[in-house]
Short mmCIF file of C-alpha atoms in Angstrom, two decimals:
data_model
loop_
_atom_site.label_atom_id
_atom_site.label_comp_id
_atom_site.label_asym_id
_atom_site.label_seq_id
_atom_site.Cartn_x
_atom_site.Cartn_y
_atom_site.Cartn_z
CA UNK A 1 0.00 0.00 0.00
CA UNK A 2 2.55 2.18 1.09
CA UNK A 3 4.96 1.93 -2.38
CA UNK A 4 1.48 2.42 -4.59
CA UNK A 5 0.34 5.91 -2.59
CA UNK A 6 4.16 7.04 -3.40
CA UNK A 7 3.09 6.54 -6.87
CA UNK A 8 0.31 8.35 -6.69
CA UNK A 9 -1.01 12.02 -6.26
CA UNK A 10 -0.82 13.77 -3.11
CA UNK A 11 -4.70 14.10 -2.49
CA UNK A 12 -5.24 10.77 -4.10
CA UNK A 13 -2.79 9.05 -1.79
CA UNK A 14 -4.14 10.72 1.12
CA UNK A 15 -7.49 9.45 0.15
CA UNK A 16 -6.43 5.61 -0.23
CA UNK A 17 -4.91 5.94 3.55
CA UNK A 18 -7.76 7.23 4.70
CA UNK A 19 -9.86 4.30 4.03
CA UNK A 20 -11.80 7.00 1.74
CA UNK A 21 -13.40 6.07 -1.84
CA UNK A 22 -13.63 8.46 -4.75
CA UNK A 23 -17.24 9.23 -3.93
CA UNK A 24 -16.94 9.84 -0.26
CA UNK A 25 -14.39 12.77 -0.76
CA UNK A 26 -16.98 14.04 -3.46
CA UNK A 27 -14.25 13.65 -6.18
CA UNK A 28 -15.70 11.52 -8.87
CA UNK A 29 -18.42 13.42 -9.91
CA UNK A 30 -18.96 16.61 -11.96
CA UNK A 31 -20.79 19.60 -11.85
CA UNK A 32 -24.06 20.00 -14.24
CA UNK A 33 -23.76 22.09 -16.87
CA UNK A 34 -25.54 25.41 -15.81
CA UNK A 35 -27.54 25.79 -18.87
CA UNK A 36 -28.90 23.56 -21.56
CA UNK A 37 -27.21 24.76 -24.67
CA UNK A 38 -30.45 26.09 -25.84
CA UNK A 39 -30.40 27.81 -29.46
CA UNK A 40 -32.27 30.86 -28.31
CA UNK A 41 -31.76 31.06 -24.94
CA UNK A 42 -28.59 28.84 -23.65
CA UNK A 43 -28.75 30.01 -20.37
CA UNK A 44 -31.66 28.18 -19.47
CA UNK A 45 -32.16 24.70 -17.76
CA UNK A 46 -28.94 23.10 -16.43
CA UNK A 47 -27.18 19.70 -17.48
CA UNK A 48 -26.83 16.44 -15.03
CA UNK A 49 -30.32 15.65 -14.07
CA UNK A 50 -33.88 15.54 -15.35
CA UNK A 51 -36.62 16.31 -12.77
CA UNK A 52 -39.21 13.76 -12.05
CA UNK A 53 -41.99 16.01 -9.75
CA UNK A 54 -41.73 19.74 -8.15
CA UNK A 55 -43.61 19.79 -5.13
CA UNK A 56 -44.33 23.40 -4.03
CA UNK A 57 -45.45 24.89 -0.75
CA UNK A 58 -46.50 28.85 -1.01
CA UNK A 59 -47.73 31.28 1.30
CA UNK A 60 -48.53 34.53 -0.48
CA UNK A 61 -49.29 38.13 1.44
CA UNK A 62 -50.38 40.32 -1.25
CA UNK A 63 -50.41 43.32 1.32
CA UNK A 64 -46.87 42.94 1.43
CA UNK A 65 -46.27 41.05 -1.76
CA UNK A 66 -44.03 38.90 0.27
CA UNK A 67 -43.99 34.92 -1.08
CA UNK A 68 -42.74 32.44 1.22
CA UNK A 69 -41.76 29.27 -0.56
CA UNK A 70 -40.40 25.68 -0.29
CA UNK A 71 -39.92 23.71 -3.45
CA UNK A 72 -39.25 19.82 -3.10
CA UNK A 73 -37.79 18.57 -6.28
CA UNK A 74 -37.62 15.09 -7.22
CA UNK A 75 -34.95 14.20 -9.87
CA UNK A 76 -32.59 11.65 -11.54
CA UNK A 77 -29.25 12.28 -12.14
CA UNK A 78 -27.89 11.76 -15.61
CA UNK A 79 -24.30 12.02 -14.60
CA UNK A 80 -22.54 11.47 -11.77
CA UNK A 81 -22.70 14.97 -9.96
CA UNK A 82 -21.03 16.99 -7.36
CA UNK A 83 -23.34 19.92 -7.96
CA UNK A 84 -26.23 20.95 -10.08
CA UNK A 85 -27.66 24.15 -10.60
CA UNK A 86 -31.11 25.48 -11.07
CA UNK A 87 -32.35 28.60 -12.59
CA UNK A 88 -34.04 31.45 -9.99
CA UNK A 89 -34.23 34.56 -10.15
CA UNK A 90 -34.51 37.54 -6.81
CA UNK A 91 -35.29 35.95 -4.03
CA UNK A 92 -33.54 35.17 -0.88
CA UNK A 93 -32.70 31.46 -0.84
CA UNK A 94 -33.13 30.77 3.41
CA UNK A 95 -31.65 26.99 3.06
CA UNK A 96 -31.42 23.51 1.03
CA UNK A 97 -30.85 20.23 1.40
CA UNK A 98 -30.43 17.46 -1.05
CA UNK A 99 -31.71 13.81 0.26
CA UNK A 100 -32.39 15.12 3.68
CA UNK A 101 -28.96 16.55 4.66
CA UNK A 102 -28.13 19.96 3.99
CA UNK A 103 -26.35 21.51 0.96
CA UNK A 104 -24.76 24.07 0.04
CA UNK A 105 -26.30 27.00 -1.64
CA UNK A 106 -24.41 29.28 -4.12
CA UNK A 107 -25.73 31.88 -6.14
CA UNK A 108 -24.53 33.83 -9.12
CA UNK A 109 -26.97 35.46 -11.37
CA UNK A 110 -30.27 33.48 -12.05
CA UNK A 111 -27.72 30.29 -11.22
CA UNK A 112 -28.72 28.53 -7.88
CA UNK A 113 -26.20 25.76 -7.52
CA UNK A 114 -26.81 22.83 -5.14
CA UNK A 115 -23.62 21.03 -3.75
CA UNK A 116 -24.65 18.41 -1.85
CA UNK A 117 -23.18 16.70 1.17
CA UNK A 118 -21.83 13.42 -1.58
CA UNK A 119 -21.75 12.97 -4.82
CA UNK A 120 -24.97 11.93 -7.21
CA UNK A 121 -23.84 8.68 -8.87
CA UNK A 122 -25.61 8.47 -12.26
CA UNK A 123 -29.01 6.96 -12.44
CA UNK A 124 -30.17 7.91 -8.62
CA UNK A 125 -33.14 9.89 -7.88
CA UNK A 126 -32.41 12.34 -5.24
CA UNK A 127 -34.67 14.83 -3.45
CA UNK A 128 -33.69 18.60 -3.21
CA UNK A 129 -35.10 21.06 -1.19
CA UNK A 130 -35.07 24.37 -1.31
CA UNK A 131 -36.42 26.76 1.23
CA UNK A 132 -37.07 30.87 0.28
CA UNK A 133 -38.58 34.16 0.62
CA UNK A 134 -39.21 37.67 -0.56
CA UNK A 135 -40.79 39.80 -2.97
CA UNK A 136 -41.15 37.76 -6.09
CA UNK A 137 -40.08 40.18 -9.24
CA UNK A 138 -41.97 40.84 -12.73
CA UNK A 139 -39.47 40.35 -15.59
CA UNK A 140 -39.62 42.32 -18.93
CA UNK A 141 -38.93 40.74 -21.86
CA UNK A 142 -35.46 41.56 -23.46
CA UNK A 143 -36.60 45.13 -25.90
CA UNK A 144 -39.83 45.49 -24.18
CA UNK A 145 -41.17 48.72 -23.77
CA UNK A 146 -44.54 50.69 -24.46
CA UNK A 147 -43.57 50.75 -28.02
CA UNK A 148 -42.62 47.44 -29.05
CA UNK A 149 -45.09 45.99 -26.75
CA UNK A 150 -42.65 43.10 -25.45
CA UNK A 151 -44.48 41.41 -22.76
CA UNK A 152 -43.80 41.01 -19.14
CA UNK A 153 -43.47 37.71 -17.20
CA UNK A 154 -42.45 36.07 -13.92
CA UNK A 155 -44.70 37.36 -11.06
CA UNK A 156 -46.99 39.84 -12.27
CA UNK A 157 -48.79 41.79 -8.94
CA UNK A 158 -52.06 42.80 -9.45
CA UNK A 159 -54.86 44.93 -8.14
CA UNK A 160 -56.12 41.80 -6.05
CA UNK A 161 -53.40 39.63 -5.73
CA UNK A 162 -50.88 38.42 -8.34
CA UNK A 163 -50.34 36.70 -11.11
CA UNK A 164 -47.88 34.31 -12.22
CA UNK A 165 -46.64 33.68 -16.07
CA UNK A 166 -43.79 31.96 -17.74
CA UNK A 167 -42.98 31.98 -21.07
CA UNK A 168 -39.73 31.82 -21.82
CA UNK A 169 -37.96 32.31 -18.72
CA UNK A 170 -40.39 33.68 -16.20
CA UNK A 171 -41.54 30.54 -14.11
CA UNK A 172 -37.72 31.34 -12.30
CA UNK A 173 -39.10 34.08 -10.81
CA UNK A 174 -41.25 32.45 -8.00
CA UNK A 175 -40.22 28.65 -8.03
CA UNK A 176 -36.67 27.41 -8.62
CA UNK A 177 -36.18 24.81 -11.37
CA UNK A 178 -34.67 23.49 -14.42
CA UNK A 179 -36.64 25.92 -16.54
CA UNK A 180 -36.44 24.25 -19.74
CA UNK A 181 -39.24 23.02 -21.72
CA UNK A 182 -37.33 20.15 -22.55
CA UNK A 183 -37.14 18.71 -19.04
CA UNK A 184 -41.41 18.04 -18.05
CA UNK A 185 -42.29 17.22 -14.70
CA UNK A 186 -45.50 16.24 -12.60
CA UNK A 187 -46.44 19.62 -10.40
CA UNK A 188 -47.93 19.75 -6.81
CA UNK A 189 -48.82 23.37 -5.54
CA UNK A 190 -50.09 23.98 -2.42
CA UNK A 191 -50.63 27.69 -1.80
CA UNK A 192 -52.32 29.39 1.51
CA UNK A 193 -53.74 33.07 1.24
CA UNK A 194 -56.21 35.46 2.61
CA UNK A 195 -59.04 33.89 3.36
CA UNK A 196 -61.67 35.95 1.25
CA UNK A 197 -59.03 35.12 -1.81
CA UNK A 198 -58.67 32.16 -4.66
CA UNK A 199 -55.72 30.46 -5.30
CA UNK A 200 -55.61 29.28 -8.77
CA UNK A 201 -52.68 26.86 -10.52
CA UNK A 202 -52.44 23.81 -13.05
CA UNK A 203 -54.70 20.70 -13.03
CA UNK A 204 -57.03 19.80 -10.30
CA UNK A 205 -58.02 20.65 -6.51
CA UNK A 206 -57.20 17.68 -4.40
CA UNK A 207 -59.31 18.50 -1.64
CA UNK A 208 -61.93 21.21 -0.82
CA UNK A 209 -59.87 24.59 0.35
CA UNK A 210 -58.74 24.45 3.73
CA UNK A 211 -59.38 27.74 6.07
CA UNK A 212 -57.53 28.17 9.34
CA UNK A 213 -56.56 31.89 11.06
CA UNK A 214 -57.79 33.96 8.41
CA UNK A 215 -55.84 32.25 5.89
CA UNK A 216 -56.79 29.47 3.14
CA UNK A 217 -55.00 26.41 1.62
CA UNK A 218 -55.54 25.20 -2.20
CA UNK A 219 -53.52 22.28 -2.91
CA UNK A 220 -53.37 21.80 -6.79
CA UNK A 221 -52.51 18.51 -8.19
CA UNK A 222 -51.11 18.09 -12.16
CA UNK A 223 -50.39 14.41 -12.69
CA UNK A 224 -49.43 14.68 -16.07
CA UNK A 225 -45.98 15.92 -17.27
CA UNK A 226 -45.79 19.79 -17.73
CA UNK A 227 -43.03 22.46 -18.94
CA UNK A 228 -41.87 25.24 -16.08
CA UNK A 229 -43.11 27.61 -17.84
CA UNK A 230 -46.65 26.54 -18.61
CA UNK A 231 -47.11 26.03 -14.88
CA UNK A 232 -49.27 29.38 -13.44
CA UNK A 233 -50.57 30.53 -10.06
CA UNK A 234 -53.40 33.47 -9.95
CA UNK A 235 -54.23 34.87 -6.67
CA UNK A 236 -57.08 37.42 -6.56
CA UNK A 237 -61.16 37.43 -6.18
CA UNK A 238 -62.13 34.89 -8.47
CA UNK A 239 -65.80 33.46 -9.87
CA UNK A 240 -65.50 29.47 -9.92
CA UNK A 241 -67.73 27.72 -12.51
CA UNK A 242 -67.54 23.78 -12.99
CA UNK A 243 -69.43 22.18 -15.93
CA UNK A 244 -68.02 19.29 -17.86
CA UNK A 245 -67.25 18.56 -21.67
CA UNK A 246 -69.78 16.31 -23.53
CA UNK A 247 -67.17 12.78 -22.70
CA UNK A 248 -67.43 13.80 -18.67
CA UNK A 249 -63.83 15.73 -18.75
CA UNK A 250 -63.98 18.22 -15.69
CA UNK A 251 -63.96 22.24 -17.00
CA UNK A 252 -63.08 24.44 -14.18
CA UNK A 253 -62.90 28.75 -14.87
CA UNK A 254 -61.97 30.92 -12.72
CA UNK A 255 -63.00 34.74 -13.94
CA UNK A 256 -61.34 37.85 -11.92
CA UNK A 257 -64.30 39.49 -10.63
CA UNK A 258 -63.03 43.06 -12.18
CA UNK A 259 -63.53 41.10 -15.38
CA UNK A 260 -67.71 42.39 -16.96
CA UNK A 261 -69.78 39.31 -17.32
CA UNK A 262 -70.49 40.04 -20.84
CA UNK A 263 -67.08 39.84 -21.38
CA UNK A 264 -66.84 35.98 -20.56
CA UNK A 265 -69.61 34.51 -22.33
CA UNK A 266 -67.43 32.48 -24.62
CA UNK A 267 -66.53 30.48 -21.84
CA UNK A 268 -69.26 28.41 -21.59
CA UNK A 269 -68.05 27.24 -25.28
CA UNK A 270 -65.20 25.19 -23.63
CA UNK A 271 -66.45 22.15 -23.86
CA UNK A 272 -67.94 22.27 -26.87
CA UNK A 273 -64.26 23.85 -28.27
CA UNK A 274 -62.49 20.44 -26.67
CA UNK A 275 -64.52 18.38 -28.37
CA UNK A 276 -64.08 20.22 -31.65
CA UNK A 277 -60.30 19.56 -30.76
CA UNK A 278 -60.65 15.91 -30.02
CA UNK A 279 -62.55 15.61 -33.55
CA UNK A 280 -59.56 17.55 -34.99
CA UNK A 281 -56.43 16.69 -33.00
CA UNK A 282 -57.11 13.34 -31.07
CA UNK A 283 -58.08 12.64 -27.60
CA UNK A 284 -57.45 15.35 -25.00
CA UNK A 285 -54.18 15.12 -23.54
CA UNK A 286 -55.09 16.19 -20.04
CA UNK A 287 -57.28 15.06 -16.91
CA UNK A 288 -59.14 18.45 -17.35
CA UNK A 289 -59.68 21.93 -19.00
CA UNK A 290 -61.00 25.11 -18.21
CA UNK A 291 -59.62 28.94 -17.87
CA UNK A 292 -58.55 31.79 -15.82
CA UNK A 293 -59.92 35.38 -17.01
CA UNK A 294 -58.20 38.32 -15.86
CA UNK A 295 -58.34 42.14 -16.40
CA UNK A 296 -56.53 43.42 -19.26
CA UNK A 297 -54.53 45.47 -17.30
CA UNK A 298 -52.78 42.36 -15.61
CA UNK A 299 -51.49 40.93 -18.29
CA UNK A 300 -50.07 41.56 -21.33
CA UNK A 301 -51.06 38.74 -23.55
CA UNK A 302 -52.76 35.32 -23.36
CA UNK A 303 -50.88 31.97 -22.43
CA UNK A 304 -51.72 28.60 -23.06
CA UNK A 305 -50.78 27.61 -19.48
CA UNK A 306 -51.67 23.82 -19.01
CA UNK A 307 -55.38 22.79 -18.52
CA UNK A 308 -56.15 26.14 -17.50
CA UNK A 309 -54.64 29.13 -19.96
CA UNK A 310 -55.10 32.65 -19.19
CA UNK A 311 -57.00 35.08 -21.29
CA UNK A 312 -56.35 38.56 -19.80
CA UNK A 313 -60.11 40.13 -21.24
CA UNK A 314 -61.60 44.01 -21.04
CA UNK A 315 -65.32 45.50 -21.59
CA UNK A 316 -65.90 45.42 -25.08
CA UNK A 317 -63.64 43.18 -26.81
CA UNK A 318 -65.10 41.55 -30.25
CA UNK A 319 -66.63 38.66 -29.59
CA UNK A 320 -65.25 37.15 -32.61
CA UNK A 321 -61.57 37.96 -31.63
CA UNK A 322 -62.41 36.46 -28.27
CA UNK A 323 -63.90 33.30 -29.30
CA UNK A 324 -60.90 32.47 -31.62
CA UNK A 325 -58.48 33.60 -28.78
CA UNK A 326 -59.77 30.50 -26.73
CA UNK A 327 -59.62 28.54 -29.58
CA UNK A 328 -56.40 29.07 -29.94
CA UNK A 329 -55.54 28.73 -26.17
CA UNK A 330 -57.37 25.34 -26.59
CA UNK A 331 -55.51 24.16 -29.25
CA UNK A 332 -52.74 24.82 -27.87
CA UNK A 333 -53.03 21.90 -25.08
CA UNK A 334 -52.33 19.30 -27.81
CA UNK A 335 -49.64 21.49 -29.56
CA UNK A 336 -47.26 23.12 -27.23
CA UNK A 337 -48.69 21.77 -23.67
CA UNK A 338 -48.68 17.81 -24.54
CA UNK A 339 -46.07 18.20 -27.57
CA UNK A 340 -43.54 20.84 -25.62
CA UNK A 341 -41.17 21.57 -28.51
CA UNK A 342 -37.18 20.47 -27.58
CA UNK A 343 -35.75 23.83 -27.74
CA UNK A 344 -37.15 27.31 -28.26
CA UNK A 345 -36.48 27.60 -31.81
CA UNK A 346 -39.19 25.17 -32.40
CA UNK A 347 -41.62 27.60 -31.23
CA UNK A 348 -43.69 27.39 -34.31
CA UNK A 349 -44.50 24.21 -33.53
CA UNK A 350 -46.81 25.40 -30.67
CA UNK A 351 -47.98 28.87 -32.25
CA UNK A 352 -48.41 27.68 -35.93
CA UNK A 353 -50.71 24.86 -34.93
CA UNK A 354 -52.68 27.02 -32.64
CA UNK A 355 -52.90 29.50 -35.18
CA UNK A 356 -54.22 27.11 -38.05
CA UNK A 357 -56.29 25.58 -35.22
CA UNK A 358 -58.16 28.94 -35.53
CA UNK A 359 -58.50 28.92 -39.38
CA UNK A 360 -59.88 25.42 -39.01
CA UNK A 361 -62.68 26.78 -36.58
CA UNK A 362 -63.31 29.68 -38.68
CA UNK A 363 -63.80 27.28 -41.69
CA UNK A 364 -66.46 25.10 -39.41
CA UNK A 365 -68.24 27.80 -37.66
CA UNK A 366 -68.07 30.90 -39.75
CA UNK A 367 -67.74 29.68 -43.60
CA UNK A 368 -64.35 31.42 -43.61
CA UNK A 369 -62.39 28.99 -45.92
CA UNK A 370 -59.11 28.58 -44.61
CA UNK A 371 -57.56 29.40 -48.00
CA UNK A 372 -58.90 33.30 -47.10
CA UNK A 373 -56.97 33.06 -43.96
CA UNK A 374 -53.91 32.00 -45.25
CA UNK A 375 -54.41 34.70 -47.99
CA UNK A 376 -54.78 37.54 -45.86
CA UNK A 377 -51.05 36.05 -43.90
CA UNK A 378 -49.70 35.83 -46.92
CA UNK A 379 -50.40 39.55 -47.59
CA UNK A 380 -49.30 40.96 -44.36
CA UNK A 381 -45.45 41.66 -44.60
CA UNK A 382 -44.59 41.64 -41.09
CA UNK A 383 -45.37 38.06 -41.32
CA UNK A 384 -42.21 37.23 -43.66
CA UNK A 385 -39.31 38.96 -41.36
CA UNK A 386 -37.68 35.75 -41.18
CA UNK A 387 -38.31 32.06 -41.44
CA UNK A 388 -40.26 30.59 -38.42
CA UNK A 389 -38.29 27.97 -37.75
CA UNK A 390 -35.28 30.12 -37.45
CA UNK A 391 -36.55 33.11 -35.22
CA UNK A 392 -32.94 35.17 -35.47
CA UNK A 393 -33.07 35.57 -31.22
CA UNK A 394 -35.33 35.36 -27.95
CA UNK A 395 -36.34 38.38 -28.42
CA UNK A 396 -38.47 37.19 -31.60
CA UNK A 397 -39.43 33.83 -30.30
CA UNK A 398 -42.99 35.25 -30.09
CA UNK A 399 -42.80 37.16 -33.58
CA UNK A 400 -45.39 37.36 -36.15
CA UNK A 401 -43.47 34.80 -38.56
CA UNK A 402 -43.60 32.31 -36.10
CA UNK A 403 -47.24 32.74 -35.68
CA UNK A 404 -48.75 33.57 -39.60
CA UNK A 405 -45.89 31.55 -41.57
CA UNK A 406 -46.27 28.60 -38.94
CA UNK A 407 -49.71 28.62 -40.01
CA UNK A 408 -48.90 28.99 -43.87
CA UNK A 409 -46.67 25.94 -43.59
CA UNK A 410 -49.40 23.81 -42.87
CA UNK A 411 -51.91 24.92 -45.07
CA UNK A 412 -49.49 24.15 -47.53
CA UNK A 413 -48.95 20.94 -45.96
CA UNK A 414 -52.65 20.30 -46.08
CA UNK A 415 -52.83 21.51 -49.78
CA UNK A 416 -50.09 19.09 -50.84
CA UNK A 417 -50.99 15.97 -48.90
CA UNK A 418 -55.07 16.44 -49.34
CA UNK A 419 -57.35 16.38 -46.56
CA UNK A 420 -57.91 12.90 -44.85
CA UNK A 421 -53.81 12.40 -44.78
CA UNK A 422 -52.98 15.80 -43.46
CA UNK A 423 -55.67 15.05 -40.36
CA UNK A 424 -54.71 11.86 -40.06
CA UNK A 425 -50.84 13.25 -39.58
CA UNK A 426 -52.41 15.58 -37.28
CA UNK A 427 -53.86 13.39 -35.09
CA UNK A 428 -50.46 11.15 -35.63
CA UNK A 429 -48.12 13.72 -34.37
CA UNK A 430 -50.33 14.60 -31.01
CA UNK A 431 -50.79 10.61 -30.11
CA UNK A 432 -46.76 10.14 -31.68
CA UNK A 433 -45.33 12.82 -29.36
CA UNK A 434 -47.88 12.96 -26.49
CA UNK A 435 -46.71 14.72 -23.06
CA UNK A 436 -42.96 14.66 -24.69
CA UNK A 437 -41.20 17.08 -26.74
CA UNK A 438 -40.32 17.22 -30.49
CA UNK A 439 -38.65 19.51 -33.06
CA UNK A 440 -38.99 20.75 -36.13
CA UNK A 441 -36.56 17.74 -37.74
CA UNK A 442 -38.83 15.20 -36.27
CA UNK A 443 -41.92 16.78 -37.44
CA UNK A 444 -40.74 17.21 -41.22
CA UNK A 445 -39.54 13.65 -41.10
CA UNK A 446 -42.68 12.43 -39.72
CA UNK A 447 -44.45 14.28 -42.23
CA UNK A 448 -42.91 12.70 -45.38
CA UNK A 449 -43.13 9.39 -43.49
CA UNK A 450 -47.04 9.72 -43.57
CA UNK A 451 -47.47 11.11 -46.32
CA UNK A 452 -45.24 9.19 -48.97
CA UNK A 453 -44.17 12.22 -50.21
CA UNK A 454 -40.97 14.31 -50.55
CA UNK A 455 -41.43 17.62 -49.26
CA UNK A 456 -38.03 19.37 -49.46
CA UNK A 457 -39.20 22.24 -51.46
CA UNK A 458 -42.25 22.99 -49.44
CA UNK A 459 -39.53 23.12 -46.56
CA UNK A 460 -37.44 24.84 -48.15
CA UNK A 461 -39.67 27.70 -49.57
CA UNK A 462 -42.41 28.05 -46.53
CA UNK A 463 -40.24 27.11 -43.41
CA UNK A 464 -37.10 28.11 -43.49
CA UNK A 465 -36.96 30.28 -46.80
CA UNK A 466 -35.96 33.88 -46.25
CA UNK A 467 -38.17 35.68 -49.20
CA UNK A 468 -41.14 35.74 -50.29
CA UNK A 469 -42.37 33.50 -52.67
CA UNK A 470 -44.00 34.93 -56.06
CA UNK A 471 -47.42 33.64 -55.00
CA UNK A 472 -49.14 31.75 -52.65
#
C-alpha cells in the first residue's frame, strides 16, 4: 500500500490511507452544466439531471407582496454529480438540502447551484429542497417597452393579488427549477392566502380549500408531465364555474371578478371547443380543462398555461376575436402543452398549430375557408421577417413569422398531402409525441413518413426560406 500511494497524487494518496473512496471525498463526480445549450436562450435549464416532480409549498401576502416558498424537487441524475444548478431569479434562498442533509447554496446570477453533502452517482433519484422568501419580481422581456409591446413575465402583482406567467424564462421568478421546456415534470402546488381570496394553478383541486386563522389552503394537483413555464398561479377574487365537456372531462374557470360578465360569455363554449379539438387533434391530452380570465390590465397577452390558460379580457372586446383567442388557447393543449417543442427555436410548432387551429374553426363555424386566412397572412409583410423555424433571437421567439408563416406551412402541408392524410398526420403527431417534446426535424420527417411524399421544397420555400415567394 505504502509503495502504490508514493506513486500516486498527493490528495489521491491521502485518500487511499484514509480508508476514503472516490465518492466519499466528493471527487468523482462533476458539476451540471448550468444551462442547456439552448439555441435561443442557452442560459436556461442546467445539465446532469432531469426532474421527475416539483412539489411546491407557497404562502402569499399580497399586502406585502411577500412569497414564502419551499420547493421539493424530485430528480434523476444523468451524470454522476457533485453539484447541479437550477435557474431562480430575486429571491432570498433561506436553506437547502439534497436527500435530507443539507447543501450548500451558491448563487450567481439566475444560477442557484446545489452542492450536496456526496456525490450523485448516475441513475439515482435524489430529493432537493429548497427553502425561500421575498418579494417575487416581474421580468420584462429583453426590448420590451410601451412601443414594441414586449411582454412582461415572472410574477406579475395585481390589483387583487398576483399573477404568475412563464414563457420563456419567467416561471424562475417564483419557483426554482430546471426551466427548460425540454425537461417536463409532474407539479404539486399547495398555496395558503387570505381567506376571502382564490388560489388558482395547473390541473385539479385535491381537496376542498382548507381555512384556518384567516388564511386558506388550495392544494393543486397536475399528474401529467408539464413544462416550467406553462405552470401558473393566480391569486385574486375569483368566480368558480364547474361544468363538464360532452365525454365527462372536468372544466373548471376561474373569472377575476373586475372582469364584466359580458365579457366571458365564450366560456361556456369550452367544452364544446375540446370536443371540436378531439374531432380535430385526437383525444385530449389532459385530466381536465377550463380557464382563468383576468383584467386586461394584468397581463399583457394570453398563455396557453396547461389545462387552464389565461386570457387577460376588457369590456368590449369583439366577440369574434375572443372566441378564436380560446380557440387558440385550446388548441394549444395538444400542440405546445402535450407536444412541448425540444428547444425554443421550435416555437412554431406550438404557435403555428394554434394559429391554423383557428383557421380550421373559422372554416367550421363561420364559412371562412381557410384558403382566405392564409391569404390575408400571406399579404401581411410583417409576417415574412424571417423564417419561423429560425426566429434570429429570444427576443423574436414570439414574432409574427412564427405565428402567420407557422400557419402557412401547414396549409401548404394540407394543400399538398389532401385532406384525410394531413388530419390523419395531425392526429399522428399529437398521439406520436404525447406529453414529450419534439422539433422541427422530427416533425418534417414524420411528415414525409405519412405522407409518402418528398417535401423538401415545401420546406425549403415556406419554413425556413428567407423571401417571399411569387405567390401563394
Amino acid at each position: 500500500m505504502r509503495t502504490l500511494v508514493r506513486t500516486l497524487t498527493p490528495v489521491v494518496a491521502l485518500l487511499l490511507l484514509a480508508g476514503c473512496t472516490y465518492a466519499e471525498a466528493g471527487v468523482r463526480g462533476k458539476p451540471g452544466a448550468a444551462g442547456r445549450g439552448d439555441p435561443l436562450f442557452p442560459k436556461l435549464g442546467n445539465g446532469g439531471y432531469d426532474v421527475q416532480h416539483y412539489a411546491l409549498t407557497l404562502g402569499y401576502d399580497p399586502k406585502t407582496g411577500r412569497l414564502d416558498g419551499t420547493a421539493e424537487i424530485t430528480a434523476r441524475a444523468t451524470q454522476d454529480l457533485s453539484a447541479f444548478n437550477l435557474d431562480f431569479h430575486g429571491m432570498t434562498v433561506t436553506g437547502a438540502t439534497v436527500d435530507g442533509k443539507a447543501a450548500a447554496a451558491n448563487r450567481a446570477g439566475d444560477e442557484l447551484t446545489l452542492r450536496p453533502h456526496r456525490d450523485l452517482d448516475k441513475g439515482t433519484t435524489f430529493r432537493a429542497v429548497v427553502r425561500y422568501s421575498g418579494v417575487p419580481k416581474t421580468i420584462v422581456d429583453k426590448g420590451a417597452d410601451k412601443d414594441t409591446g414586449k411582454p412582461r413575465e415572472g410574477w406579475l402583482k395585481t390589483a387583487d393579488g398576483a399573477l404568475a406567467l412563464g414563457q420563456p424564462i419567467g416561471s424562475m421568478a417564483w419557483f426554482p427549477s430546471n426551466n427548460h421546456p425540454s425537461d417536463k415534470a409532474t407539479y404539486d402546488i399547495t398555496v395558503t392566502v387570505p381567506a376571502k381570496l382564490q388560489a388558482i394553478s395547473n390541473g385539479e383541486l385535491k381537496a376542498p380549500p382548507s381555512t384556518t386563522d384567516g388564511r386558506s389552503t388550495f392544494r393543486w394537483t397536475s399528474k401529467q408531465p408539464m413544462a416550467s413555464y406553462l405552470v401558473t398561479l393566480a391569486v385574486g377574487d375569483y368566480r368558480l364555474t364547474k361544468s363538464r365537456t360532452p365525454s365527462g372531462l372536468p372544466v373548471l374557470t376561474a373569472v377575476n371578478r373586475a372582469v364584466p360578465g359580458e365579457s366571458t360569455k365564450v366560456l361556456a363554449r369550452i367544452p364544446e371547443m375540446t370536443e371540436w379539438g378531439e374531432e380535430n387533434f385526437g383525444p385530449y391530452p389532459f385530466s381536465s380543462t377550463g380557464a382563468i380570465v383576468v383584467p386586461g390590465a394584468a397581463a399583457d397577452y394570453a398563455l396557453e398555461t396547461q389545462t387552464r390558460p389565461v386570457l387577460p379580457l376588457d369590456p368590449g372586446e369583439n366577440e369574434l376575436d375572443v372566441e378564436t383567442l380560446l380557440v387558440h388557447e385550446v388548441a394549444h393543449q395538444w400542440f405546445g402543452d402535450s407536444v412541448s417543442p425540444k428547444s425554443w427555436k421550435d416555437m412554431w410548432l406550438n404557435e403555428g398549430f394554434a394559429q391554423y387551429a383557428e383557421w380550421i374553426w373559422l372554416e367550421d363555424y363561420h364559412d371562412t375557408p381557410a384558403r382566405k386566412s392564409f391569404d390575408e397572412a400571406f399579404a401581411e409583410e410583417a409576417n415574412w421577417a424571417f423564417p419561423p423555424a429560425v426566429p434570429p433571437s429570444g427576443a423574436e421567439v414570439s414574432d409574427a413569422p412564427v405565428y402567420h408563416r407557422g400557419a402557412m406551412v401547414l396549409h401548404k402541408i394540407r394543400q399538398a398531402v389532401g385532406e384525410e392524410v394531413f388530419f390523419d398526420i395531425v392526429k399522428g403527431w399529437a398521439a406520436a409525441h404525447r406529453h414529450s417534446n419534439a422539433s422541427t426535424a422530427d416533425f418534417t420527417e414524420y411528415v414525409e413518413k405519412k405522407s409518402g411524399k418528398d417535401l423538401t421544397e415545401l420546406w425549403d420555400t415556406w419554413l425556413y426560406g428567407k423571401d417571399k415567394p411569387a405567390t401563394p
